[in-house]
Amino acid sequence: SSGMVPEQLACGGGGQVDPKLDAGCGRRMSDGSSMFIVYLLELYRWGNESALLSRLWPQARRAAEWHMSIAKASGAPQHLCNTYDILVPEAHPEVSYNTAFHLLAMTAAAALAEAPEIGDAEFARQCREALRAGQMALERMWVELPEGGYYSFGTDDPSSLMTDTFYPQVLAHSVGLGDLVPNRTRLQMHLAREAAWHDTPYGLAILSMEEGGKRKIRRHEVWQMSDPNWASSNIRLGM
């Protein structure tokens, strides 16, 4: 086993009923294995589930090792799908949303490894080393502008901007893990670009790019949680 926690959602949904409806689709997701680690940390910190941590730590560690293995080449995972599958993230070499979930996975895994019930300081060190490599990879996606800047959606198009890029940061803050990126000012500027470029009467559109020198919204869909996530991060950052 690679350590990846397989997706349990069924494939399809837009056509005929799949005869394998009760079988997981099995896509390689950035926010599947990472969330297994985060859910375990939430249960441990919020519910004092020490016995559950001890029982599931081997699986959580393997999930963290899988994250490290797929990010080894550049510091960030490549060609992974995620919940925003409508954007076809797996078609892009690196996606900032996927990288942010990798940072979350490494931070959460380090916290679990340091829990008294686990006491694995060496594995926590490995997670933090992978975290630093992932942070450097994310910084390579930073696009500087006179009015601020943003982290591009994909490495293959620096003009691309995705709303809800930092949903993983909301999760990190809620479980007491602090900032995932070393430069909080850049996080604030990124959120400001989301609002400036993606605001619609119905909420924040999910993706924009430059076309012919002009900023255009490429996907007008509004994800239900992106606006609350944006607001939550701004409140946390004191904006």
mmCIF file of C-alpha atoms in Angstrom:
data_model
loop_
_atom_site.group_PDB
_atom_site.id
_atom_site.type_symbol
_atom_site.label_atom_id
_atom_site.label_comp_id
_atom_site.label_asym_id
_atom_site.label_seq_id
_atom_site.Cartn_x
_atom_site.Cartn_y
_atom_site.Cartn_z
ATOM 1 C CA SER A 1 0.000 0.000 0.000
ATOM 2 C CA SER A 2 1.229 3.504 -0.894
ATOM 3 C CA GLY A 3 -0.309 5.039 2.208
ATOM 4 C CA MET A 4 -2.770 7.123 0.202
ATOM 5 C CA VAL A 5 -6.246 7.152 1.734
ATOM 6 C CA PRO A 6 -8.467 6.343 -1.283
ATOM 7 C CA GLU A 7 -11.433 8.466 -2.207
ATOM 8 C CA GLN A 8 -14.778 6.925 -1.280
ATOM 9 C CA LEU A 9 -17.054 9.051 -3.481
ATOM 10 C CA ALA A 10 -18.497 7.261 -6.511
ATOM 11 C CA CYS A 11 -17.377 8.288 -9.999
ATOM 12 C CA GLY A 12 -19.661 9.966 -12.486
ATOM 13 C CA GLY A 13 -23.031 11.314 -11.462
ATOM 14 C CA GLY A 14 -23.818 13.104 -14.691
ATOM 15 C CA GLY A 15 -25.081 10.169 -16.720
ATOM 16 C CA GLN A 16 -26.503 6.722 -16.181
ATOM 17 C CA VAL A 17 -26.254 5.170 -12.751
ATOM 18 C CA ASP A 18 -22.878 3.488 -12.377
ATOM 19 C CA PRO A 19 -23.313 -0.208 -11.533
ATOM 20 C CA LYS A 20 -20.385 0.250 -9.154
ATOM 21 C CA LEU A 21 -22.152 3.080 -7.351
ATOM 22 C CA ASP A 22 -21.162 1.833 -3.905
ATOM 23 C CA ALA A 23 -17.454 1.624 -4.797
ATOM 24 C CA GLY A 24 -15.104 4.565 -4.281
ATOM 25 C CA CYS A 25 -13.794 6.299 -7.375
ATOM 26 C CA GLY A 26 -10.219 6.051 -6.129
ATOM 27 C CA ARG A 27 -8.869 9.290 -7.578
ATOM 28 C CA ARG A 28 -5.519 10.627 -6.292
ATOM 29 C CA MET A 29 -6.709 13.592 -4.223
ATOM 30 C CA SER A 30 -4.707 16.269 -2.420
ATOM 31 C CA ASP A 31 -7.493 16.760 0.123
ATOM 32 C CA GLY A 32 -8.215 13.105 0.911
ATOM 33 C CA SER A 33 -5.190 11.708 2.715
ATOM 34 C CA SER A 34 -4.441 15.129 4.180
ATOM 35 C CA MET A 35 -7.916 15.373 5.692
ATOM 36 C CA PHE A 36 -7.591 11.934 7.277
ATOM 37 C CA ILE A 37 -4.614 13.305 9.198
ATOM 38 C CA VAL A 38 -6.435 16.532 10.083
ATOM 39 C CA TYR A 39 -9.612 14.749 11.214
ATOM 40 C CA LEU A 40 -7.538 12.584 13.543
ATOM 41 C CA LEU A 41 -5.879 15.687 14.990
ATOM 42 C CA GLU A 42 -9.279 17.358 15.465
ATOM 43 C CA LEU A 43 -10.655 14.323 17.292
ATOM 44 C CA TYR A 44 -7.554 14.173 19.470
ATOM 45 C CA ARG A 45 -7.454 17.878 20.361
ATOM 46 C CA TRP A 46 -11.170 18.559 20.572
ATOM 47 C CA GLY A 47 -12.421 15.232 21.934
ATOM 48 C CA ASN A 48 -9.379 13.943 23.830
ATOM 49 C CA GLU A 49 -9.491 10.783 21.708
ATOM 50 C CA SER A 50 -6.136 9.431 22.872
ATOM 51 C CA ALA A 51 -7.018 5.787 22.275
ATOM 52 C CA LEU A 52 -8.201 6.569 18.751
ATOM 53 C CA LEU A 53 -4.962 8.428 18.028
ATOM 54 C CA SER A 54 -2.889 5.445 19.139
ATOM 55 C CA ARG A 55 -4.991 3.080 17.052
ATOM 56 C CA LEU A 56 -5.041 5.140 13.844
ATOM 57 C CA TRP A 57 -1.565 6.697 14.022
ATOM 58 C CA PRO A 58 0.014 4.010 11.782
ATOM 59 C CA GLN A 59 -2.473 4.865 9.010
ATOM 60 C CA ALA A 60 -2.033 8.605 9.540
ATOM 61 C CA ARG A 61 1.741 8.230 9.411
ATOM 62 C CA ARG A 62 1.503 6.270 6.157
ATOM 63 C CA ALA A 63 -0.734 8.984 4.714
ATOM 64 C CA ALA A 64 1.866 11.590 5.673
ATOM 65 C CA GLU A 65 4.633 9.464 4.141
ATOM 66 C CA TRP A 66 2.595 9.260 0.923
ATOM 67 C CA HIS A 67 2.352 13.053 0.887
ATOM 68 C CA MET A 68 6.108 13.334 1.329
ATOM 69 C CA SER A 69 6.786 10.814 -1.428
ATOM 70 C CA ILE A 70 4.641 12.550 -4.055
ATOM 71 C CA ALA A 71 6.167 15.948 -3.213
ATOM 72 C CA LYS A 72 9.769 14.770 -3.161
ATOM 73 C CA ALA A 73 10.671 16.024 -6.645
ATOM 74 C CA SER A 74 9.795 19.700 -6.192
ATOM 75 C CA GLY A 75 8.505 20.115 -2.647
ATOM 76 C CA ALA A 76 4.885 20.125 -3.825
ATOM 77 C CA PRO A 77 2.527 17.374 -5.032
ATOM 78 C CA GLN A 78 2.017 17.207 -8.775
ATOM 79 C CA HIS A 79 -0.955 16.315 -10.981
ATOM 80 C CA LEU A 80 -3.394 15.613 -8.137
ATOM 81 C CA CYS A 81 -7.151 16.006 -8.258
ATOM 82 C CA ASN A 82 -9.087 17.680 -5.423
ATOM 83 C CA THR A 83 -12.598 18.679 -4.379
ATOM 84 C CA TYR A 84 -12.548 21.422 -7.033
ATOM 85 C CA ASP A 85 -12.475 18.765 -9.737
ATOM 86 C CA ILE A 86 -14.444 21.080 -12.045
ATOM 87 C CA LEU A 87 -11.146 22.941 -12.564
ATOM 88 C CA VAL A 88 -9.369 19.708 -13.598
ATOM 89 C CA PRO A 89 -6.450 20.322 -11.229
ATOM 90 C CA GLU A 90 -4.805 17.022 -12.119
ATOM 91 C CA ALA A 91 -4.056 18.448 -15.590
ATOM 92 C CA HIS A 92 -1.679 21.014 -14.074
ATOM 93 C CA PRO A 93 1.849 20.240 -12.817
ATOM 94 C CA GLU A 94 1.385 22.026 -9.489
ATOM 95 C CA VAL A 95 -1.710 23.711 -8.064
ATOM 96 C CA SER A 96 -1.567 26.118 -5.121
ATOM 97 C CA TYR A 97 -4.671 24.588 -3.484
ATOM 98 C CA ASN A 98 -3.004 21.157 -3.571
ATOM 99 C CA THR A 99 0.237 22.578 -2.209
ATOM 100 C CA ALA A 100 -1.613 24.309 0.624
ATOM 101 C CA PHE A 101 -3.237 20.989 1.556
ATOM 102 C CA HIS A 102 0.212 19.399 1.528
ATOM 103 C CA LEU A 103 1.427 22.061 3.971
ATOM 104 C CA LEU A 104 -1.590 21.321 6.159
ATOM 105 C CA ALA A 105 -0.896 17.575 6.072
ATOM 106 C CA MET A 106 2.735 18.043 7.076
ATOM 107 C CA THR A 107 1.896 20.468 9.890
ATOM 108 C CA ALA A 108 -0.875 18.252 11.275
ATOM 109 C CA ALA A 109 1.241 15.097 11.018
ATOM 110 C CA ALA A 110 4.078 16.782 12.925
ATOM 111 C CA ALA A 111 1.637 17.781 15.668
ATOM 112 C CA LEU A 112 0.352 14.196 15.945
ATOM 113 C CA ALA A 113 3.871 12.776 15.997
ATOM 114 C CA GLU A 114 4.725 15.069 18.925
ATOM 115 C CA ALA A 115 1.672 14.060 20.956
ATOM 116 C CA PRO A 116 2.663 12.280 24.213
ATOM 117 C CA GLU A 117 0.854 9.142 23.058
ATOM 118 C CA ILE A 118 3.114 8.942 19.968
ATOM 119 C CA GLY A 119 6.372 10.677 20.905
ATOM 120 C CA ASP A 120 8.043 10.359 17.508
ATOM 121 C CA ALA A 121 10.302 13.411 17.388
ATOM 122 C CA GLU A 122 12.239 12.133 14.367
ATOM 123 C CA PHE A 123 9.114 11.771 12.233
ATOM 124 C CA ALA A 124 7.927 15.220 13.346
ATOM 125 C CA ARG A 125 11.296 16.570 12.147
ATOM 126 C CA GLN A 126 10.826 14.889 8.752
ATOM 127 C CA CYS A 127 7.346 16.399 8.445
ATOM 128 C CA ARG A 128 8.653 19.880 9.218
ATOM 129 C CA GLU A 129 11.447 19.443 6.692
ATOM 130 C CA ALA A 130 8.843 18.525 4.058
ATOM 131 C CA LEU A 131 6.765 21.492 5.215
ATOM 132 C CA ARG A 132 9.637 23.899 4.561
ATOM 133 C CA ALA A 133 10.189 22.421 1.103
ATOM 134 C CA GLY A 134 6.479 22.792 0.378
ATOM 135 C CA GLN A 135 6.479 26.403 1.541
ATOM 136 C CA MET A 136 9.356 27.146 -0.834
ATOM 137 C CA ALA A 137 7.419 25.498 -3.663
ATOM 138 C CA LEU A 138 4.364 27.610 -2.905
ATOM 139 C CA GLU A 139 6.435 30.793 -2.859
ATOM 140 C CA ARG A 140 7.558 30.019 -6.405
ATOM 141 C CA MET A 141 3.892 30.496 -7.383
ATOM 142 C CA TRP A 142 3.774 34.017 -5.957
ATOM 143 C CA VAL A 143 3.002 36.740 -8.510
ATOM 144 C CA GLU A 144 4.024 40.240 -7.446
ATOM 145 C CA LEU A 145 1.836 43.185 -8.478
ATOM 146 C CA PRO A 146 2.087 46.934 -7.819
ATOM 147 C CA GLU A 147 -1.104 46.668 -5.757
ATOM 148 C CA GLY A 148 -0.073 43.526 -3.892
ATOM 149 C CA GLY A 149 0.096 40.033 -5.316
ATOM 150 C CA TYR A 150 -1.306 36.499 -5.239
ATOM 151 C CA TYR A 151 -0.454 32.815 -5.477
ATOM 152 C CA SER A 152 -1.343 31.553 -8.954
ATOM 153 C CA PHE A 153 -3.735 28.642 -9.325
ATOM 154 C CA GLY A 154 -1.285 26.638 -11.438
ATOM 155 C CA THR A 155 2.412 26.800 -12.208
ATOM 156 C CA ASP A 156 1.613 26.621 -15.920
ATOM 157 C CA ASP A 157 -0.332 29.919 -15.920
ATOM 158 C CA PRO A 158 0.935 32.632 -13.555
ATOM 159 C CA SER A 159 -2.103 34.795 -14.370
ATOM 160 C CA SER A 160 -4.540 32.251 -12.920
ATOM 161 C CA LEU A 161 -6.189 32.914 -9.555
ATOM 162 C CA MET A 162 -8.439 30.517 -7.643
ATOM 163 C CA THR A 163 -10.856 31.510 -4.909
ATOM 164 C CA ASP A 164 -10.575 29.350 -1.778
ATOM 165 C CA THR A 165 -6.914 28.547 -2.408
ATOM 166 C CA PHE A 166 -6.348 28.796 1.327
ATOM 167 C CA TYR A 167 -9.207 26.700 2.639
ATOM 168 C CA PRO A 168 -6.432 24.556 4.227
ATOM 169 C CA GLN A 169 -5.411 27.655 6.183
ATOM 170 C CA VAL A 170 -8.921 27.896 7.662
ATOM 171 C CA LEU A 171 -8.582 24.307 8.855
ATOM 172 C CA ALA A 172 -5.100 24.935 10.252
ATOM 173 C CA HIS A 173 -6.269 27.940 12.238
ATOM 174 C CA SER A 174 -9.349 26.139 13.565
ATOM 175 C CA VAL A 175 -7.305 23.261 15.008
ATOM 176 C CA GLY A 176 -4.579 25.475 16.450
ATOM 177 C CA LEU A 177 -1.785 24.931 13.927
ATOM 178 C CA GLY A 178 -1.123 28.585 13.120
ATOM 179 C CA ASP A 179 -0.127 30.002 9.738
ATOM 180 C CA LEU A 180 0.834 27.589 6.965
ATOM 181 C CA VAL A 181 2.784 30.220 5.024
ATOM 182 C CA PRO A 182 5.715 32.118 6.564
ATOM 183 C CA ASN A 183 4.639 35.472 5.121
ATOM 184 C CA ARG A 184 1.268 36.477 6.574
ATOM 185 C CA THR A 185 1.255 39.709 4.553
ATOM 186 C CA ARG A 186 1.243 37.705 1.336
ATOM 187 C CA LEU A 187 -1.692 35.667 2.573
ATOM 188 C CA GLN A 188 -3.580 38.909 3.231
ATOM 189 C CA MET A 189 -2.728 40.261 -0.218
ATOM 190 C CA HIS A 190 -3.836 37.031 -1.864
ATOM 191 C CA LEU A 191 -7.232 37.207 -0.152
ATOM 192 C CA ALA A 192 -7.563 40.825 -1.272
ATOM 193 C CA ARG A 193 -6.997 39.782 -4.914
ATOM 194 C CA GLU A 194 -9.707 37.121 -4.615
ATOM 195 C CA ALA A 195 -12.200 39.771 -3.537
ATOM 196 C CA ALA A 196 -11.054 42.363 -6.094
ATOM 197 C CA TRP A 197 -11.174 40.046 -9.091
ATOM 198 C CA HIS A 198 -13.843 37.463 -8.231
ATOM 199 C CA ASP A 199 -16.657 39.351 -6.522
ATOM 200 C CA THR A 200 -20.075 38.717 -8.107
ATOM 201 C CA PRO A 201 -23.654 39.345 -6.924
ATOM 202 C CA TYR A 202 -23.817 35.653 -5.992
ATOM 203 C CA GLY A 203 -20.516 35.213 -4.208
ATOM 204 C CA LEU A 204 -16.871 34.750 -5.164
ATOM 205 C CA ALA A 205 -16.400 33.149 -8.590
ATOM 206 C CA ILE A 206 -13.872 30.353 -8.443
ATOM 207 C CA LEU A 207 -11.326 31.111 -11.193
ATOM 208 C CA SER A 208 -9.991 33.975 -13.302
ATOM 209 C CA MET A 209 -7.167 34.396 -15.796
ATOM 210 C CA GLU A 210 -5.741 37.059 -18.059
ATOM 211 C CA GLU A 211 -6.865 36.955 -21.680
ATOM 212 C CA GLY A 212 -5.655 39.556 -24.151
ATOM 213 C CA GLY A 213 -4.190 41.601 -21.328
ATOM 214 C CA LYS A 214 -7.495 41.750 -19.449
ATOM 215 C CA ARG A 215 -8.628 39.931 -16.314
ATOM 216 C CA LYS A 216 -11.553 37.617 -17.070
ATOM 217 C CA ILE A 217 -13.513 35.247 -14.868
ATOM 218 C CA ARG A 218 -13.163 31.824 -16.484
ATOM 219 C CA ARG A 219 -15.411 29.880 -14.107
ATOM 220 C CA HIS A 220 -18.501 31.665 -12.798
ATOM 221 C CA GLU A 221 -19.499 28.873 -10.422
ATOM 222 C CA VAL A 222 -19.679 29.811 -6.731
ATOM 223 C CA TRP A 223 -18.560 27.200 -4.199
ATOM 224 C CA GLN A 224 -20.818 27.329 -1.138
ATOM 225 C CA MET A 225 -18.010 27.466 1.419
ATOM 226 C CA SER A 226 -15.563 29.762 -0.374
ATOM 227 C CA ASP A 227 -17.144 32.990 0.903
ATOM 228 C CA PRO A 228 -17.316 31.851 4.571
ATOM 229 C CA ASN A 229 -13.746 30.559 4.279
ATOM 230 C CA TRP A 230 -12.603 33.907 2.859
ATOM 231 C CA ALA A 231 -14.362 35.759 5.670
ATOM 232 C CA SER A 232 -12.995 33.424 8.345
ATOM 233 C CA SER A 233 -9.416 33.924 7.194
ATOM 234 C CA ASN A 234 -9.795 37.689 7.066
ATOM 235 C CA ILE A 235 -11.218 37.746 10.598
ATOM 236 C CA ARG A 236 -8.378 35.558 11.832
ATOM 237 C CA LEU A 237 -5.826 37.818 10.133
ATOM 238 C CA GLY A 238 -7.401 40.923 11.652
ATOM 239 C CA MET A 239 -8.514 42.403 8.352
#
